[in-house]
Amino acid sequence: MDACGGPLGNLTAHVWLSLQNSMILSAAIFITLLGLLGYLHFVKIDQETLLIIDSLGIQMTSSYASGKESTTFIEMGKVKDVVINEAIYMQKVIYYLCILLKDPVEPPGISEVVPVFQSAKPRLDCLIEVYRSCQEILAHQKDTSTSP
Amino acid sequence: MCAQPVTDTKEAKWQKVLYERQPFPDNYVDRRFLEELRKNIYARKYQYWAVVFESSVVIQQLCSVCVFVVIWWYMDEGLLAPHWLFGTGLASSLIGYVLFDLIDRGEGRKKSGRTRWADLKSALVFITFTYGFSPVLKTLTESVSTDTIYAMSVFMLLGHLIFFDYGANAAIVSSTLSLNMAIFASVCLASRLPRSLHAFVMVTFAIQIFALWPMLQKKLKACTPRSYVGVTLLFAFSALGGLLSISAVGAILFALLLVSISCLCPFYLIRLQLFKENIHGPWDEAEIKEDLSRFLS
Amino acid sequence: MACRGGGGHGQPPSATLFRVSPGNLSTRRTLTHNICMVSDFFYPNMGGVESHIYQLSQCLIERGHKVIIVTHAYGNRKGIRYLTNGLKVYYLPLKVMYNQSTATTLFHSLPLLRYIFVRERVTIIHSHSSFSAMAHDALFHAKTMGLQTVFTDHSLFGFADVSSVLTNKLLTVSLCDTNHIICVSYTSKENTVLRAALNPEIVSVIPNAVDPTDFTPDPFRRHDSVITIVVVSRLVYRKGTDLLSGIIPEICQKYPDLNFIIGGEGPKRIILEEVRERYQLQDRVLLLGALEHKDVRNVLVQGHIFLNTSLTEAFCMAIVEAASCGLQVVSTRVGGIPEVLPENLIILCEPSVKSLCEGLEKAIFQLKSGALPAPENIHNIVKTFYTWRNVAERTEKVYDRVAGEAVLPMDKRLDRLISHCGPVTGYIFALLAVFDFLFLIFLRWMTPDSLIDVAVDATGPRGAWTHQCPHRIKRREKNKMFKAR
Amino acid sequence: MLLKAFFPTCCSSVDSGLLVGRWVPEQSSAVVLAVLHFPFIPAQVKELLVQVQRASRVGMAVLGTWCHSQQEPEEPLGHFLEGLGTIFPHDPWLQLCRERGSKSWSCKVSCQQAPAALGVPCEDQVMLIFYDQRKVLLSRLHPSAVLPDHQAGDAPASTRGLAAVFDTVARSKELFRSNQFNEGPVRLSHWQSEGVEASILVELAKWASGPVCLLLACLLSLVSAASTCRVFRLWPLSFIGSKLSTCEQLRHRLEHLTLVFSTQKAESPAQLMRKANMLVSVLLDVALGLSLLSWLHGKNRIGQLADALVPVADHVAKELQHLLQWLMGAPAGLKMNRALDQVLGRFFLYHIHLWISYIHLMSPFIECILWHVGLSACLGLTVALSILSDIIALLTFHIYCFYVYGARLYCLKIYGLSSLWRLFRGKKWNVLRQRVDSCSYDLDQLFIGTLLFTILLFLLPTTALYYLVFTLLRLLVVTVQGLIHLLVELINSLPLYSLGLRLCRPYRLAAGVKFCILEHEAGRPLRLLMQINPLPYTRVVHTYRLPSCGCHPKHSWGSLCRKLFFGELIYPWRQRGDKQD
């Protein structure tokens, strides 16, 4: 650097600076894009589905903004009940639907609580509707499994 | 009881009890409300001259600090030879030591059970350690700037004055901390002196004026108050004189400080007592007046 | 903890309304309130305030009101819980600063508290304990939101030292526009009126209560060959543990047939242990350590005399509990203690070792001469004194009165703060009140009240819990609560 | 209860026939495994079923009929199909029909025990679930705790839920194998495995693996016997062995190899997977090591390296000398105590001098040592890396010494200052009650204490600076060693085989299933497609991670900072008294 003094040195320094600037810029853009992709792929949930199939199980699907889907299926044999619960969430108190799983060791106990619609967080009236239909199916299930 | 007819309620007398249902609403305010309120029951009456006499402890301590700083200045300037100071200090210490026992005719010594051998041992320890460490002290703060040392010393001497045991019963008082801060300041200042002998003499002098002198003072004050006042006045004037030889402005300011502490502050204390309004009542937390430590010792 | 009732699954509401038991129906009133109790102190923490809130809430629920409790999270216990009879408790995730009291910034709790007040349609905020920062926060926010406020003071404060000067100023600010204040004894009322510079007309005295069925005497549990003195208190300076350390050797030297049982834990326990070692009283002074509330009765019934050495006390529950168990009570004459029990049931002494020893000797003499009434008789007298139903009735009257009052609008509130709390403090807190109001407007703009789901009532006139078979749930919940303790 | 029929997708377009499979009564589900085509002789069919049942220990039965035709089955055919039910008595009797060329399916269920319902179709009660036979056969459900009694034999009822379906399909491998080339008297349709050629190789490998394993196991047992020999238990050797990461790594690898080549058969799929993972990890390790070896030994790189090493060590020593000289001046304008500074500086300079002479003494042998060390790369990259780590530790021994001196001095000062500070305030530490009590000291105690306090306080910056500088150097070395160790750990513990399996055959590691609705119309059976939900990568790694050698401590950041502040020594290996944070 010190070999080429005068205007030439100045120029090279300038070019180098602008090059470095553009590199920084492109790196910033790249990182932002990467972050955005990551956000769309891992964080932003577009749609959540709850599928309850009589005598088979409950399937929860959440599809991300990038199109990735993640599915969890819970067999009916493990489901103890579906309930609406309240929780303090951030600076709010919300209602949420959750699935209670049976404890395999101690049947009347609950081993796990699986919350449903974690990102959508629907309001109570909507939850009640879902809850009623879930209860209908669960009640039907219980009737048929105990009667024969 | 709530079912009693209304005519009775007029005659029923309100009682300050909770266990009876009384025919009054819950938010009823009786004439006896707040009748147990007392004001200023623990307020003390102060005598002006008594307060002035008590303030002499503060004066003494201020003067001690002043004398110490003046002596240090003389040493630093080379106006005072260390031998001379050491000799004077030794002589005055011996006189003080004899006085200490003479004032109460050795009663305090008997009570504490401290032997003369222990005193000698302490004196030896002081002298040996100070003498042994004085070369270290000399080089200790070489690289530290003089301003830092001055700031530190001022801070430590102020701390010494704040935490000194003036006889008040407060949480902040800690005679140990006070003495330690004074020694720290003296070590800092001594390290600025030109030779290690100077440092040694300075630290010895600090011990005499900050540790031994207050002990003698306390005894003087307790046994012969009149001579104590005299000693205080003498000490204050000598400190003022020493300061005057360095700086006239400083001496005037110091004299003003002494006057304000010994005369003005007691006056204000007595005046402000008139505005005191302390509320007492049955809700106060009871104080345990007895000394309960006797059960444990 | 699930809200099964919330789904209203299958039960037609008209059918269940008639299933309410007749006893319940008789106490149901036309005017019911939605009450929110706020305090930092609640179960699983143990103490007088905690049990006061719990018992009062239970009795108010019984009388047909809707009651919820808001407190801060205790360890793992956070979120929303239901206790006996559908008493809903919000354990809010707020940071605890000192002595189980939350840190306050005066604003950070507003979003959550406002959300709860709106979704539960609360009409009256009832805060407890002047030590609780959350209670004061809630009062402040409730007044900003235009809700009626009631405050219960459970403690006494001096006026002499710096800390009490500061706290008294804060109490003045907090209570200057509170609708009504409840104190637990007349002494406490005088204290609170002086501290907060209040009009005594808006201060009611409603004592605490004990559940007399929990504290019944059992004379067979105690040995009549020796005299047993029971002390149950936290071992701290304010409870006079230092006095106790002086009394124990004095009395034990005088009476060889006398034992002490001391229940409770605290920093002063060490001096009791030292006294016990020094005077070789290991077999006569029994230190039980921390007691659970349900064990207190079992300890009390083992003794003949109950000793209370408190140095300050607004309303001493411990002596009422002891008297209810049929013990002769010896206590210091401090605070509201002289108001609590009639003279024939208590021996009052000055707070000094000498006076307390004399009181104890008098009690021992009475005991030996048989001048004391039987425990059963004492119990029968005491059990009529303080009941939670009575407390709830009287509190309800306060609510009725408060519900009719108008809440000060913002401008009047600011005027009152400035005129009532002194020039500096008044302006500062008026400014804070304005900030709070602006914050509330911002929150209302962020999440309008219409977007907040109305909570399903657990208690109250439309409560889901009152419509279900209460007994089954009661038992289950009770078990759960005991486990938590 | 709703009747669920699991039907393989590969059979959805085959000719009509009988449905062969297993009936799971607890869930009222019929798992169809194959379609048996017309014509057949009933006795042979029964014999086949008995045979398969014996081999797989699954209750096989004819579940019903399958009809794949142009139009709706005509009356006689319908009667015929119903009539078959009397030959193969089963309850309930399924009648599946599909019209050729269209997508309409129908299903009838007839129960024989209830005579009133005989032949009465109840179509809304049936659910058809299609599944891919191959994937279900090969996949393993996680968590595998659902199949604990895989070896226990005839207790298929104990597996619950969908695991039962998986179990049934997995056990009836026998059925799929026996009729691969349509030779038998009965004609079956089901999934047929491909890749026969590859399977020959696999068979060969299986044959060969037995003796190879035996041989290697013998060799390994010899090696391990040698390593446990008494000589290595003697004091200096055992101490060095426990501190050198090379020895740890070798021991770790030896364990791996003995496990992989043990002649015992893997008991469970998890164990098999573990073995495979270890094998792949060892193979990869050795491959990387060999490539490193070839790179090192080509073009005299060892010589270049050896030539470069001594100047580098010299250079480092020079730099250290400069650093010390800088510290002996007034570094960064700090107020140091000149006398102490000089003493410390000279002491460290003398050490560096010692070090340089040691290096120069060593320099003729370095190339030779490096050459031999390079050979160790054929044992694997991890071993080479561990040796590198050890060499770094040896070459920076002087830094370690400086660090220890600095830390000890600093630690002494800190503890002295903290107790003297208590004396300064008139307090003392009560050992019995573990708290600070107030105490009244004698005048001479106070005086000496304060004198020492002052001296220590003014000397502290000097010591602290030396400590700080050498701690930073030491931390640099430890960080480099830690990075190498991390790399070794990564190679050691990454379950490469499982990850590869997850990448190429996602269905092999199943986290569960998911369903797609194919047809949901009133009056027709609900048709669902069952797909396999693969295990996420994080869980694959978590489940199949190989245990690491665990000779390194895991400090929490807080405790590390605390130790650094108080001048306690930090080591890259675990101390005896250390607890894992």
mmCIF file of C-alpha atoms in Angstrom, chain B residues 6 8 28 60-61 75 77 83 105 108 112-113 126-127 143 155 175 189 199 216 228 239 249-250 260 283:
data_model
loop_
_atom_site.group_PDB
_atom_site.id
_atom_site.type_symbol
_atom_site.label_atom_id
_atom_site.label_comp_id
_atom_site.label_asym_id
_atom_site.label_seq_id
_atom_site.Cartn_x
_atom_site.Cartn_y
_atom_site.Cartn_z
ATOM 1 C CA VAL B 6 -82.645 0.883 68.162
ATOM 2 C CA ASP B 8 -80.708 0.838 73.162
ATOM 3 C CA TYR B 28 -68.104 4.269 63.550
ATOM 4 C CA GLN B 60 -10.142 17.045 69.408
ATOM 5 C CA GLN B 61 -10.363 14.658 66.473
ATOM 6 C CA MET B 75 8.602 16.572 57.203
ATOM 7 C CA GLU B 77 9.407 20.133 53.210
ATOM 8 C CA HIS B 83 15.116 12.320 64.850
ATOM 9 C CA ARG B 105 -4.617 5.414 90.032
ATOM 10 C CA GLY B 108 -8.535 0.911 84.648
ATOM 11 C CA SER B 112 -8.729 -4.759 82.049
ATOM 12 C CA GLY B 113 -6.057 -7.059 83.499
ATOM 13 C CA PHE B 126 4.939 -1.702 66.458
ATOM 14 C CA ILE B 127 8.460 -0.535 66.246
ATOM 15 C CA SER B 143 4.832 4.901 40.400
ATOM 16 C CA PHE B 155 -10.704 10.307 51.505
ATOM 17 C CA SER B 175 -13.803 2.540 65.754
ATOM 18 C CA LEU B 189 1.403 9.860 53.055
ATOM 19 C CA ALA B 199 8.377 7.009 56.697
ATOM 20 C CA LEU B 216 -5.792 9.121 76.987
ATOM 21 C CA TYR B 228 -9.833 18.021 79.647
ATOM 22 C CA ALA B 239 -3.146 22.988 65.762
ATOM 23 C CA VAL B 249 -6.373 31.296 54.919
ATOM 24 C CA GLY B 250 -6.418 27.669 55.930
ATOM 25 C CA SER B 260 -19.202 26.592 64.164
ATOM 26 C CA TRP B 283 -49.172 0.680 67.778
#
